[in-house]
Amino acid sequence: MCRVRSQLRPLFDRVVIKELDPDRVRRSGLVVPAGTNEPPPQHGIVLAVGPGIDWWESAGLQMPVRPGDHVVFPASAGAWVEVEEERLLVCRVGELLGVLEQVKDCPECGGRELAAGDTCPVCGRTGATA
């Protein structure tokens, strides 16, 4: 007998996100200041996006994220569901905090060689140790 796999298709302006493990969040440079009671933002990969809302097209709007985008969202975003034993977040696109993009040339260090032990405060790149 053939087993049918389920896939969650979001409706309207919703997206489906697979959360990445917390270690990836720390490496991405997301930092919550000490003393705050709010949980840190979470990081995940967009698996599916809805078509948007019917009036968006007439206003020239389209979904700002695509499957494969790495996004940041607050701990309070959306609803968690389990599909095929996988925990997924379904939330409105407006709840997302942003899309993590790779920057080829850092606006701070511009990709230039850094002195040994120096770290760029923007991209986090460190200078080679001698």
PDB file of C-alpha atoms in Angstrom:
ATOM      1  CA  MET A   1       0.000   0.000   0.000  1.00  0.00           C
ATOM      2  CA  CYS A   2       1.297   3.443  -0.954  1.00  0.00           C
ATOM      3  CA  ARG A   3       1.573   5.970   1.870  1.00  0.00           C
ATOM      4  CA  VAL A   4       0.364   9.494   1.029  1.00  0.00           C
ATOM      5  CA  ARG A   5       2.408  12.332   2.506  1.00  0.00           C
ATOM      6  CA  SER A   6       0.557  15.408   3.786  1.00  0.00           C
ATOM      7  CA  GLN A   7       1.673  18.936   3.080  1.00  0.00           C
ATOM      8  CA  LEU A   8       0.215  22.049   4.712  1.00  0.00           C
ATOM      9  CA  ARG A   9      -0.920  24.691   2.188  1.00  0.00           C
ATOM     10  CA  PRO A  10      -1.388  28.086   3.855  1.00  0.00           C
ATOM     11  CA  LEU A  11      -4.364  30.260   3.002  1.00  0.00           C
ATOM     12  CA  PHE A  12      -4.540  34.009   2.355  1.00  0.00           C
ATOM     13  CA  ASP A  13      -1.597  35.926   3.865  1.00  0.00           C
ATOM     14  CA  ARG A  14      -0.250  33.070   5.975  1.00  0.00           C
ATOM     15  CA  VAL A  15       3.113  31.323   5.768  1.00  0.00           C
ATOM     16  CA  VAL A  16       4.326  27.929   6.999  1.00  0.00           C
ATOM     17  CA  ILE A  17       7.702  27.971   8.736  1.00  0.00           C
ATOM     18  CA  LYS A  18       9.980  25.226  10.001  1.00  0.00           C
ATOM     19  CA  GLU A  19      11.861  26.485  13.042  1.00  0.00           C
ATOM     20  CA  LEU A  20      15.618  26.055  12.967  1.00  0.00           C
ATOM     21  CA  ASP A  21      17.385  24.767  16.048  1.00  0.00           C
ATOM     22  CA  PRO A  22      18.294  27.401  18.666  1.00  0.00           C
ATOM     23  CA  ASP A  23      22.026  27.007  17.938  1.00  0.00           C
ATOM     24  CA  ARG A  24      21.485  28.515  14.474  1.00  0.00           C
ATOM     25  CA  VAL A  25      19.794  31.518  16.053  1.00  0.00           C
ATOM     26  CA  ARG A  26      22.796  32.264  18.222  1.00  0.00           C
ATOM     27  CA  ARG A  27      25.201  31.995  15.289  1.00  0.00           C
ATOM     28  CA  SER A  28      23.077  34.387  13.250  1.00  0.00           C
ATOM     29  CA  GLY A  29      23.898  37.180  15.677  1.00  0.00           C
ATOM     30  CA  LEU A  30      20.429  37.722  17.126  1.00  0.00           C
ATOM     31  CA  VAL A  31      20.920  39.025  20.646  1.00  0.00           C
ATOM     32  CA  VAL A  32      18.357  39.857  23.336  1.00  0.00           C
ATOM     33  CA  PRO A  33      19.610  42.441  25.829  1.00  0.00           C
ATOM     34  CA  ALA A  34      20.175  41.227  29.384  1.00  0.00           C
ATOM     35  CA  GLY A  35      17.337  41.847  31.794  1.00  0.00           C
ATOM     36  CA  THR A  36      14.505  41.479  29.295  1.00  0.00           C
ATOM     37  CA  ASN A  37      11.733  39.005  30.087  1.00  0.00           C
ATOM     38  CA  GLU A  38      10.714  38.614  26.463  1.00  0.00           C
ATOM     39  CA  PRO A  39      11.915  35.404  24.790  1.00  0.00           C
ATOM     40  CA  PRO A  40      14.401  35.925  21.958  1.00  0.00           C
ATOM     41  CA  PRO A  41      13.199  36.059  18.342  1.00  0.00           C
ATOM     42  CA  GLN A  42      13.215  32.717  16.593  1.00  0.00           C
ATOM     43  CA  HIS A  43      14.605  31.788  13.213  1.00  0.00           C
ATOM     44  CA  GLY A  44      13.167  29.456  10.606  1.00  0.00           C
ATOM     45  CA  ILE A  45      12.817  28.562   6.945  1.00  0.00           C
ATOM     46  CA  VAL A  46       9.668  29.356   4.975  1.00  0.00           C
ATOM     47  CA  LEU A  47       8.243  26.121   3.564  1.00  0.00           C
ATOM     48  CA  ALA A  48       5.092  27.498   1.904  1.00  0.00           C
ATOM     49  CA  VAL A  49       3.302  30.811   1.375  1.00  0.00           C
ATOM     50  CA  GLY A  50      -0.333  31.607   0.768  1.00  0.00           C
ATOM     51  CA  PRO A  51      -1.537  33.565  -2.276  1.00  0.00           C
ATOM     52  CA  GLY A  52      -2.009  36.797  -0.336  1.00  0.00           C
ATOM     53  CA  ILE A  53      -5.253  38.705   0.105  1.00  0.00           C
ATOM     54  CA  ASP A  54      -7.522  39.465  -2.850  1.00  0.00           C
ATOM     55  CA  TRP A  55      -7.096  43.261  -2.722  1.00  0.00           C
ATOM     56  CA  TRP A  56      -3.283  43.072  -2.686  1.00  0.00           C
ATOM     57  CA  GLU A  57      -2.971  42.637  -6.433  1.00  0.00           C
ATOM     58  CA  SER A  58      -5.033  45.778  -7.173  1.00  0.00           C
ATOM     59  CA  ALA A  59      -2.783  47.687  -4.743  1.00  0.00           C
ATOM     60  CA  GLY A  60       0.376  46.319  -6.380  1.00  0.00           C
ATOM     61  CA  LEU A  61       1.340  44.193  -3.372  1.00  0.00           C
ATOM     62  CA  GLN A  62       2.668  40.658  -3.367  1.00  0.00           C
ATOM     63  CA  MET A  63       3.892  38.241  -0.710  1.00  0.00           C
ATOM     64  CA  PRO A  64       7.235  39.576   0.596  1.00  0.00           C
ATOM     65  CA  VAL A  65       8.610  36.103   1.364  1.00  0.00           C
ATOM     66  CA  ARG A  66       9.138  32.945  -0.719  1.00  0.00           C
ATOM     67  CA  PRO A  67       9.722  29.317   0.151  1.00  0.00           C
ATOM     68  CA  GLY A  68      13.356  28.905   1.173  1.00  0.00           C
ATOM     69  CA  ASP A  69      13.673  32.348   2.797  1.00  0.00           C
ATOM     70  CA  HIS A  70      15.219  32.396   6.274  1.00  0.00           C
ATOM     71  CA  VAL A  71      12.971  34.513   8.483  1.00  0.00           C
ATOM     72  CA  VAL A  72      12.922  35.844  12.030  1.00  0.00           C
ATOM     73  CA  PHE A  73       9.697  35.833  14.033  1.00  0.00           C
ATOM     74  CA  PRO A  74       8.709  36.569  17.641  1.00  0.00           C
ATOM     75  CA  ALA A  75       8.055  33.678  20.026  1.00  0.00           C
ATOM     76  CA  SER A  76       4.414  34.788  20.205  1.00  0.00           C
ATOM     77  CA  ALA A  77       3.796  34.549  16.432  1.00  0.00           C
ATOM     78  CA  GLY A  78       1.083  32.361  14.940  1.00  0.00           C
ATOM     79  CA  ALA A  79       0.092  28.846  15.901  1.00  0.00           C
ATOM     80  CA  TRP A  80       2.192  25.702  16.094  1.00  0.00           C
ATOM     81  CA  VAL A  81       0.800  22.635  14.320  1.00  0.00           C
ATOM     82  CA  GLU A  82       2.129  19.130  13.810  1.00  0.00           C
ATOM     83  CA  VAL A  83       2.084  17.659  10.303  1.00  0.00           C
ATOM     84  CA  GLU A  84       3.687  14.290   9.564  1.00  0.00           C
ATOM     85  CA  GLU A  85       5.366  14.397  13.002  1.00  0.00           C
ATOM     86  CA  GLU A  86       6.992  17.733  12.152  1.00  0.00           C
ATOM     87  CA  ARG A  87       6.311  20.837  14.259  1.00  0.00           C
ATOM     88  CA  LEU A  88       5.498  23.810  12.009  1.00  0.00           C
ATOM     89  CA  LEU A  89       4.535  27.425  12.632  1.00  0.00           C
ATOM     90  CA  VAL A  90       1.638  28.943  10.689  1.00  0.00           C
ATOM     91  CA  CYS A  91       1.483  32.721  10.995  1.00  0.00           C
ATOM     92  CA  ARG A  92       0.447  35.812   9.080  1.00  0.00           C
ATOM     93  CA  VAL A  93       3.183  37.357   6.998  1.00  0.00           C
ATOM     94  CA  GLY A  94       2.732  40.601   8.971  1.00  0.00           C
ATOM     95  CA  GLU A  95       3.914  38.836  12.141  1.00  0.00           C
ATOM     96  CA  LEU A  96       7.353  38.166  10.667  1.00  0.00           C
ATOM     97  CA  LEU A  97      10.102  40.474  11.882  1.00  0.00           C
ATOM     98  CA  GLY A  98      12.280  40.181   8.802  1.00  0.00           C
ATOM     99  CA  VAL A  99      14.152  38.075   6.277  1.00  0.00           C
ATOM    100  CA  LEU A 100      17.784  37.146   6.915  1.00  0.00           C
ATOM    101  CA  GLU A 101      19.800  37.835   3.770  1.00  0.00           C
ATOM    102  CA  GLN A 102      23.445  37.226   3.021  1.00  0.00           C
ATOM    103  CA  VAL A 103      25.396  40.409   2.447  1.00  0.00           C
ATOM    104  CA  LYS A 104      28.253  40.134  -0.033  1.00  0.00           C
ATOM    105  CA  ASP A 105      29.978  43.363   0.995  1.00  0.00           C
ATOM    106  CA  CYS A 106      29.582  44.458   4.584  1.00  0.00           C
ATOM    107  CA  PRO A 107      28.785  48.209   4.856  1.00  0.00           C
ATOM    108  CA  GLU A 108      31.155  48.456   7.850  1.00  0.00           C
ATOM    109  CA  CYS A 109      34.294  46.529   6.875  1.00  0.00           C
ATOM    110  CA  GLY A 110      33.711  46.255   3.109  1.00  0.00           C
ATOM    111  CA  GLY A 111      35.342  42.822   3.020  1.00  0.00           C
ATOM    112  CA  ARG A 112      38.832  44.225   3.710  1.00  0.00           C
ATOM    113  CA  GLU A 113      41.390  42.257   5.725  1.00  0.00           C
ATOM    114  CA  LEU A 114      40.894  42.643   9.474  1.00  0.00           C
ATOM    115  CA  ALA A 115      43.739  42.668  11.987  1.00  0.00           C
ATOM    116  CA  ALA A 116      44.265  39.452  13.928  1.00  0.00           C
ATOM    117  CA  GLY A 117      41.633  39.177  16.670  1.00  0.00           C
ATOM    118  CA  ASP A 118      39.520  42.089  15.361  1.00  0.00           C
ATOM    119  CA  THR A 119      35.816  41.453  14.736  1.00  0.00           C
ATOM    120  CA  CYS A 120      33.518  43.483  12.505  1.00  0.00           C
ATOM    121  CA  PRO A 121      30.542  44.657  14.638  1.00  0.00           C
ATOM    122  CA  VAL A 122      28.167  44.405  11.663  1.00  0.00           C
ATOM    123  CA  CYS A 123      28.923  41.140   9.839  1.00  0.00           C
ATOM    124  CA  GLY A 124      30.747  39.357  12.683  1.00  0.00           C
ATOM    125  CA  ARG A 125      33.717  38.394  10.492  1.00  0.00           C
ATOM    126  CA  THR A 126      36.978  38.050  12.431  1.00  0.00           C
ATOM    127  CA  GLY A 127      40.555  38.668  11.424  1.00  0.00           C
ATOM    128  CA  ALA A 128      42.828  35.682  10.915  1.00  0.00           C
ATOM    129  CA  THR A 129      45.054  34.845  13.838  1.00  0.00           C
ATOM    130  CA  ALA A 130      48.757  34.695  13.142  1.00  0.00           C
TER     131      ALA A 130
END
